[in-house]
């Protein structure tokens, strides 16, 4: 369980740094982000998102190199771990991607394939993959089309959207002005396309534990 604690520890440490960094992370911003999380929870997205026992919709998305990936084709080779991340601009996402990469051998040992989905434009997702030295598939879901099929998409509050736009240009990164993002959702999908593990949380600082993902994969055998 040491890897799990390390990931959780790093995420918590990052959150503490941001909370304590008065010059960069003001009390006003803290309140805005907290209100944003409350808004996500109240939106109904957690209740409407696909969950345990649901059929995972098929989809085709392209990776950063323009290669199309079809979910059901991947399921012919074994289970799929499907995880969403908000973007390379999100430090919590980068920590999570790092740990997923670190545990990729354990995931592969179960016969599963790991696929990450982001609403970022392909050039930006490629940059994230290269920065984190990712060896698993990263797909661009521009406009959150697939994310909406899975019910994991929500709309940012105007205040949070304004901070993101001023900070790194969310609309430019994603190629639209929808101010929509996916939950940091993770699913384990069996070869019958049935969801056997689901992690859903309104708080973007909370992520699926990698050890829980691997445990869910082992239970499929």
mmCIF file with all atom_site columns, C-alpha atoms in Angstrom, residues 20-161:
data_model
loop_
_atom_site.group_PDB
_atom_site.id
_atom_site.type_symbol
_atom_site.label_atom_id
_atom_site.label_alt_id
_atom_site.label_comp_id
_atom_site.label_asym_id
_atom_site.label_entity_id
_atom_site.label_seq_id
_atom_site.pdbx_PDB_ins_code
_atom_site.Cartn_x
_atom_site.Cartn_y
_atom_site.Cartn_z
_atom_site.occupancy
_atom_site.B_iso_or_equiv
_atom_site.pdbx_formal_charge
_atom_site.auth_seq_id
_atom_site.auth_comp_id
_atom_site.auth_asym_id
_atom_site.auth_atom_id
_atom_site.pdbx_PDB_model_num
ATOM 1   C CA . UNK A 1 20  ? -0.713  28.203 2.364   1.00 0.00 ? 20  UNK A CA 1
ATOM 2   C CA . UNK A 1 21  ? 0.731   30.128 -0.573  1.00 0.00 ? 21  UNK A CA 1
ATOM 3   C CA . UNK A 1 22  ? -1.001  33.401 0.223   1.00 0.00 ? 22  UNK A CA 1
ATOM 4   C CA . UNK A 1 23  ? 0.635   35.335 -2.614  1.00 0.00 ? 23  UNK A CA 1
ATOM 5   C CA . UNK A 1 24  ? -0.446  32.909 -5.319  1.00 0.00 ? 24  UNK A CA 1
ATOM 6   C CA . UNK A 1 25  ? -3.462  31.318 -3.720  1.00 0.00 ? 25  UNK A CA 1
ATOM 7   C CA . UNK A 1 26  ? -5.504  33.983 -1.985  1.00 0.00 ? 26  UNK A CA 1
ATOM 8   C CA . UNK A 1 27  ? -8.316  33.475 0.468   1.00 0.00 ? 27  UNK A CA 1
ATOM 9   C CA . UNK A 1 28  ? -10.668 34.665 -2.242  1.00 0.00 ? 28  UNK A CA 1
ATOM 10  C CA . UNK A 1 29  ? -9.443  31.980 -4.635  1.00 0.00 ? 29  UNK A CA 1
ATOM 11  C CA . UNK A 1 30  ? -9.782  29.342 -1.943  1.00 0.00 ? 30  UNK A CA 1
ATOM 12  C CA . UNK A 1 31  ? -13.419 30.291 -1.525  1.00 0.00 ? 31  UNK A CA 1
ATOM 13  C CA . UNK A 1 32  ? -13.991 30.342 -5.285  1.00 0.00 ? 32  UNK A CA 1
ATOM 14  C CA . UNK A 1 33  ? -12.501 26.867 -5.753  1.00 0.00 ? 33  UNK A CA 1
ATOM 15  C CA . UNK A 1 34  ? -14.399 25.491 -2.761  1.00 0.00 ? 34  UNK A CA 1
ATOM 16  C CA . UNK A 1 35  ? -17.627 26.922 -4.157  1.00 0.00 ? 35  UNK A CA 1
ATOM 17  C CA . UNK A 1 36  ? -16.747 25.372 -7.499  1.00 0.00 ? 36  UNK A CA 1
ATOM 18  C CA . UNK A 1 37  ? -16.491 21.913 -5.948  1.00 0.00 ? 37  UNK A CA 1
ATOM 19  C CA . UNK A 1 38  ? -19.790 22.446 -4.146  1.00 0.00 ? 38  UNK A CA 1
ATOM 20  C CA . UNK A 1 39  ? -21.353 23.436 -7.456  1.00 0.00 ? 39  UNK A CA 1
ATOM 21  C CA . UNK A 1 40  ? -20.140 20.235 -9.102  1.00 0.00 ? 40  UNK A CA 1
ATOM 22  C CA . UNK A 1 41  ? -21.591 18.131 -6.285  1.00 0.00 ? 41  UNK A CA 1
ATOM 23  C CA . UNK A 1 42  ? -24.918 19.962 -6.537  1.00 0.00 ? 42  UNK A CA 1
ATOM 24  C CA . UNK A 1 43  ? -25.101 19.673 -10.320 1.00 0.00 ? 43  UNK A CA 1
ATOM 25  C CA . UNK A 1 44  ? -26.194 16.033 -10.270 1.00 0.00 ? 44  UNK A CA 1
ATOM 26  C CA . UNK A 1 45  ? -23.227 14.859 -12.321 1.00 0.00 ? 45  UNK A CA 1
ATOM 27  C CA . UNK A 1 46  ? -22.264 12.240 -9.728  1.00 0.00 ? 46  UNK A CA 1
ATOM 28  C CA . UNK A 1 47  ? -25.746 10.747 -9.798  1.00 0.00 ? 47  UNK A CA 1
ATOM 29  C CA . UNK A 1 48  ? -25.999 10.840 -13.589 1.00 0.00 ? 48  UNK A CA 1
ATOM 30  C CA . UNK A 1 49  ? -22.552 9.461  -14.399 1.00 0.00 ? 49  UNK A CA 1
ATOM 31  C CA . UNK A 1 50  ? -22.247 5.837  -15.431 1.00 0.00 ? 50  UNK A CA 1
ATOM 32  C CA . UNK A 1 51  ? -21.504 3.585  -12.494 1.00 0.00 ? 51  UNK A CA 1
ATOM 33  C CA . UNK A 1 52  ? -21.011 -0.025 -11.432 1.00 0.00 ? 52  UNK A CA 1
ATOM 34  C CA . UNK A 1 53  ? -22.869 -2.495 -13.615 1.00 0.00 ? 53  UNK A CA 1
ATOM 35  C CA . UNK A 1 54  ? -23.564 -0.015 -16.404 1.00 0.00 ? 54  UNK A CA 1
ATOM 36  C CA . UNK A 1 55  ? -22.672 -0.767 -20.003 1.00 0.00 ? 55  UNK A CA 1
ATOM 37  C CA . UNK A 1 56  ? -19.751 1.305  -21.220 1.00 0.00 ? 56  UNK A CA 1
ATOM 38  C CA . UNK A 1 57  ? -20.630 3.049  -24.499 1.00 0.00 ? 57  UNK A CA 1
ATOM 39  C CA . UNK A 1 58  ? -18.347 2.366  -27.426 1.00 0.00 ? 58  UNK A CA 1
ATOM 40  C CA . UNK A 1 59  ? -16.397 5.278  -28.849 1.00 0.00 ? 59  UNK A CA 1
ATOM 41  C CA . UNK A 1 60  ? -13.649 6.194  -31.255 1.00 0.00 ? 60  UNK A CA 1
ATOM 42  C CA . UNK A 1 61  ? -11.150 8.904  -30.344 1.00 0.00 ? 61  UNK A CA 1
ATOM 43  C CA . UNK A 1 62  ? -7.764  9.872  -31.708 1.00 0.00 ? 62  UNK A CA 1
ATOM 44  C CA . UNK A 1 63  ? -4.499  10.050 -29.862 1.00 0.00 ? 63  UNK A CA 1
ATOM 45  C CA . UNK A 1 64  ? -2.077  12.946 -30.215 1.00 0.00 ? 64  UNK A CA 1
ATOM 46  C CA . UNK A 1 65  ? -0.559  11.378 -33.335 1.00 0.00 ? 65  UNK A CA 1
ATOM 47  C CA . UNK A 1 66  ? -3.914  11.100 -35.077 1.00 0.00 ? 66  UNK A CA 1
ATOM 48  C CA . UNK A 1 67  ? -4.351  7.345  -34.645 1.00 0.00 ? 67  UNK A CA 1
ATOM 49  C CA . UNK A 1 68  ? -7.945  6.296  -33.962 1.00 0.00 ? 68  UNK A CA 1
ATOM 50  C CA . UNK A 1 69  ? -8.656  4.072  -30.971 1.00 0.00 ? 69  UNK A CA 1
ATOM 51  C CA . UNK A 1 70  ? -11.940 2.157  -30.694 1.00 0.00 ? 70  UNK A CA 1
ATOM 52  C CA . UNK A 1 71  ? -12.879 1.101  -27.158 1.00 0.00 ? 71  UNK A CA 1
ATOM 53  C CA . UNK A 1 72  ? -14.547 -2.150 -28.127 1.00 0.00 ? 72  UNK A CA 1
ATOM 54  C CA . UNK A 1 73  ? -11.516 -3.159 -30.189 1.00 0.00 ? 73  UNK A CA 1
ATOM 55  C CA . UNK A 1 74  ? -9.366  -2.700 -27.102 1.00 0.00 ? 74  UNK A CA 1
ATOM 56  C CA . UNK A 1 75  ? -11.792 -4.822 -25.065 1.00 0.00 ? 75  UNK A CA 1
ATOM 57  C CA . UNK A 1 76  ? -11.192 -7.725 -27.435 1.00 0.00 ? 76  UNK A CA 1
ATOM 58  C CA . UNK A 1 77  ? -7.696  -7.899 -25.970 1.00 0.00 ? 77  UNK A CA 1
ATOM 59  C CA . UNK A 1 78  ? -8.693  -7.629 -22.316 1.00 0.00 ? 78  UNK A CA 1
ATOM 60  C CA . UNK A 1 79  ? -10.175 -5.254 -19.730 1.00 0.00 ? 79  UNK A CA 1
ATOM 61  C CA . UNK A 1 80  ? -9.709  -1.508 -20.060 1.00 0.00 ? 80  UNK A CA 1
ATOM 62  C CA . UNK A 1 81  ? -8.943  1.047  -17.376 1.00 0.00 ? 81  UNK A CA 1
ATOM 63  C CA . UNK A 1 82  ? -10.516 4.294  -18.551 1.00 0.00 ? 82  UNK A CA 1
ATOM 64  C CA . UNK A 1 83  ? -9.498  7.442  -16.700 1.00 0.00 ? 83  UNK A CA 1
ATOM 65  C CA . UNK A 1 84  ? -10.202 11.114 -17.327 1.00 0.00 ? 84  UNK A CA 1
ATOM 66  C CA . UNK A 1 85  ? -7.902  14.008 -16.523 1.00 0.00 ? 85  UNK A CA 1
ATOM 67  C CA . UNK A 1 86  ? -8.675  17.706 -16.799 1.00 0.00 ? 86  UNK A CA 1
ATOM 68  C CA . UNK A 1 87  ? -5.490  18.760 -18.566 1.00 0.00 ? 87  UNK A CA 1
ATOM 69  C CA . UNK A 1 88  ? -1.736  19.097 -18.417 1.00 0.00 ? 88  UNK A CA 1
ATOM 70  C CA . UNK A 1 89  ? -2.239  22.442 -16.665 1.00 0.00 ? 89  UNK A CA 1
ATOM 71  C CA . UNK A 1 90  ? -3.632  20.618 -13.618 1.00 0.00 ? 90  UNK A CA 1
ATOM 72  C CA . UNK A 1 91  ? -0.882  19.616 -11.140 1.00 0.00 ? 91  UNK A CA 1
ATOM 73  C CA . UNK A 1 92  ? -3.142  17.030 -9.493  1.00 0.00 ? 92  UNK A CA 1
ATOM 74  C CA . UNK A 1 93  ? -3.627  15.396 -12.881 1.00 0.00 ? 93  UNK A CA 1
ATOM 75  C CA . UNK A 1 94  ? 0.110   15.299 -13.519 1.00 0.00 ? 94  UNK A CA 1
ATOM 76  C CA . UNK A 1 95  ? 0.787   13.612 -10.185 1.00 0.00 ? 95  UNK A CA 1
ATOM 77  C CA . UNK A 1 96  ? -1.913  11.034 -10.930 1.00 0.00 ? 96  UNK A CA 1
ATOM 78  C CA . UNK A 1 97  ? -0.610  10.389 -14.445 1.00 0.00 ? 97  UNK A CA 1
ATOM 79  C CA . UNK A 1 98  ? 2.857   9.896  -12.991 1.00 0.00 ? 98  UNK A CA 1
ATOM 80  C CA . UNK A 1 99  ? 1.633   7.235  -10.570 1.00 0.00 ? 99  UNK A CA 1
ATOM 81  C CA . UNK A 1 100 ? -0.427  5.518  -13.233 1.00 0.00 ? 100 UNK A CA 1
ATOM 82  C CA . UNK A 1 101 ? 2.719   5.315  -15.341 1.00 0.00 ? 101 UNK A CA 1
ATOM 83  C CA . UNK A 1 102 ? 4.646   3.973  -12.361 1.00 0.00 ? 102 UNK A CA 1
ATOM 84  C CA . UNK A 1 103 ? 2.053   1.233  -11.819 1.00 0.00 ? 103 UNK A CA 1
ATOM 85  C CA . UNK A 1 104 ? 1.553   0.508  -15.510 1.00 0.00 ? 104 UNK A CA 1
ATOM 86  C CA . UNK A 1 105 ? 3.480   -2.805 -15.313 1.00 0.00 ? 105 UNK A CA 1
ATOM 87  C CA . UNK A 1 106 ? 1.064   -4.023 -12.621 1.00 0.00 ? 106 UNK A CA 1
ATOM 88  C CA . UNK A 1 107 ? -1.901  -3.027 -14.762 1.00 0.00 ? 107 UNK A CA 1
ATOM 89  C CA . UNK A 1 108 ? -0.455  -4.760 -17.808 1.00 0.00 ? 108 UNK A CA 1
ATOM 90  C CA . UNK A 1 109 ? 0.202   -7.936 -15.815 1.00 0.00 ? 109 UNK A CA 1
ATOM 91  C CA . UNK A 1 110 ? -3.552  -8.344 -15.430 1.00 0.00 ? 110 UNK A CA 1
ATOM 92  C CA . UNK A 1 111 ? -3.976  -8.210 -19.202 1.00 0.00 ? 111 UNK A CA 1
ATOM 93  C CA . UNK A 1 112 ? -5.603  -4.787 -19.061 1.00 0.00 ? 112 UNK A CA 1
ATOM 94  C CA . UNK A 1 113 ? -5.053  -1.690 -21.173 1.00 0.00 ? 113 UNK A CA 1
ATOM 95  C CA . UNK A 1 114 ? -4.839  1.777  -19.633 1.00 0.00 ? 114 UNK A CA 1
ATOM 96  C CA . UNK A 1 115 ? -6.435  4.642  -21.562 1.00 0.00 ? 115 UNK A CA 1
ATOM 97  C CA . UNK A 1 116 ? -6.525  8.261  -20.403 1.00 0.00 ? 116 UNK A CA 1
ATOM 98  C CA . UNK A 1 117 ? -8.955  10.799 -21.856 1.00 0.00 ? 117 UNK A CA 1
ATOM 99  C CA . UNK A 1 118 ? -8.610  14.584 -21.795 1.00 0.00 ? 118 UNK A CA 1
ATOM 100 C CA . UNK A 1 119 ? -10.618 17.425 -23.349 1.00 0.00 ? 119 UNK A CA 1
ATOM 101 C CA . UNK A 1 120 ? -7.367  19.086 -24.412 1.00 0.00 ? 120 UNK A CA 1
ATOM 102 C CA . UNK A 1 121 ? -6.521  19.559 -28.067 1.00 0.00 ? 121 UNK A CA 1
ATOM 103 C CA . UNK A 1 122 ? -4.157  16.870 -29.439 1.00 0.00 ? 122 UNK A CA 1
ATOM 104 C CA . UNK A 1 123 ? -1.056  19.091 -29.412 1.00 0.00 ? 123 UNK A CA 1
ATOM 105 C CA . UNK A 1 124 ? -1.573  19.822 -25.737 1.00 0.00 ? 124 UNK A CA 1
ATOM 106 C CA . UNK A 1 125 ? -2.236  16.186 -24.825 1.00 0.00 ? 125 UNK A CA 1
ATOM 107 C CA . UNK A 1 126 ? 0.971   15.231 -26.656 1.00 0.00 ? 126 UNK A CA 1
ATOM 108 C CA . UNK A 1 127 ? 2.886   17.743 -24.566 1.00 0.00 ? 127 UNK A CA 1
ATOM 109 C CA . UNK A 1 128 ? 1.419   16.246 -21.388 1.00 0.00 ? 128 UNK A CA 1
ATOM 110 C CA . UNK A 1 129 ? 2.332   12.717 -22.501 1.00 0.00 ? 129 UNK A CA 1
ATOM 111 C CA . UNK A 1 130 ? 5.891   13.711 -23.302 1.00 0.00 ? 130 UNK A CA 1
ATOM 112 C CA . UNK A 1 131 ? 6.336   15.707 -20.090 1.00 0.00 ? 131 UNK A CA 1
ATOM 113 C CA . UNK A 1 132 ? 5.186   12.785 -17.958 1.00 0.00 ? 132 UNK A CA 1
ATOM 114 C CA . UNK A 1 133 ? 6.884   10.158 -20.163 1.00 0.00 ? 133 UNK A CA 1
ATOM 115 C CA . UNK A 1 134 ? 3.625   8.275  -20.488 1.00 0.00 ? 134 UNK A CA 1
ATOM 116 C CA . UNK A 1 135 ? 3.693   4.866  -22.138 1.00 0.00 ? 135 UNK A CA 1
ATOM 117 C CA . UNK A 1 136 ? -0.065  4.395  -22.167 1.00 0.00 ? 136 UNK A CA 1
ATOM 118 C CA . UNK A 1 137 ? -2.651  5.738  -24.583 1.00 0.00 ? 137 UNK A CA 1
ATOM 119 C CA . UNK A 1 138 ? -3.888  9.312  -24.174 1.00 0.00 ? 138 UNK A CA 1
ATOM 120 C CA . UNK A 1 139 ? -6.927  10.320 -26.224 1.00 0.00 ? 139 UNK A CA 1
ATOM 121 C CA . UNK A 1 140 ? -8.294  13.780 -26.986 1.00 0.00 ? 140 UNK A CA 1
ATOM 122 C CA . UNK A 1 141 ? -12.016 14.183 -26.405 1.00 0.00 ? 141 UNK A CA 1
ATOM 123 C CA . UNK A 1 142 ? -12.429 17.672 -27.827 1.00 0.00 ? 142 UNK A CA 1
ATOM 124 C CA . UNK A 1 143 ? -15.762 19.103 -26.758 1.00 0.00 ? 143 UNK A CA 1
ATOM 125 C CA . UNK A 1 144 ? -16.112 16.334 -24.136 1.00 0.00 ? 144 UNK A CA 1
ATOM 126 C CA . UNK A 1 145 ? -18.277 14.328 -26.542 1.00 0.00 ? 145 UNK A CA 1
ATOM 127 C CA . UNK A 1 146 ? -17.383 10.953 -25.031 1.00 0.00 ? 146 UNK A CA 1
ATOM 128 C CA . UNK A 1 147 ? -17.291 12.382 -21.530 1.00 0.00 ? 147 UNK A CA 1
ATOM 129 C CA . UNK A 1 148 ? -20.906 13.436 -21.936 1.00 0.00 ? 148 UNK A CA 1
ATOM 130 C CA . UNK A 1 149 ? -21.870 9.929  -23.066 1.00 0.00 ? 149 UNK A CA 1
ATOM 131 C CA . UNK A 1 150 ? -20.417 8.654  -19.804 1.00 0.00 ? 150 UNK A CA 1
ATOM 132 C CA . UNK A 1 151 ? -22.077 11.471 -17.861 1.00 0.00 ? 151 UNK A CA 1
ATOM 133 C CA . UNK A 1 152 ? -18.869 12.770 -16.281 1.00 0.00 ? 152 UNK A CA 1
ATOM 134 C CA . UNK A 1 153 ? -18.892 16.340 -17.651 1.00 0.00 ? 153 UNK A CA 1
ATOM 135 C CA . UNK A 1 154 ? -19.793 19.441 -15.678 1.00 0.00 ? 154 UNK A CA 1
ATOM 136 C CA . UNK A 1 155 ? -19.754 23.203 -16.268 1.00 0.00 ? 155 UNK A CA 1
ATOM 137 C CA . UNK A 1 156 ? -17.369 25.398 -14.307 1.00 0.00 ? 156 UNK A CA 1
ATOM 138 C CA . UNK A 1 157 ? -18.720 28.272 -12.283 1.00 0.00 ? 157 UNK A CA 1
ATOM 139 C CA . UNK A 1 158 ? -18.131 31.642 -13.920 1.00 0.00 ? 158 UNK A CA 1
ATOM 140 C CA . UNK A 1 159 ? -15.627 32.549 -11.214 1.00 0.00 ? 159 UNK A CA 1
ATOM 141 C CA . UNK A 1 160 ? -13.501 29.419 -11.654 1.00 0.00 ? 160 UNK A CA 1
ATOM 142 C CA . UNK A 1 161 ? -13.716 29.684 -15.437 1.00 0.00 ? 161 UNK A CA 1
#
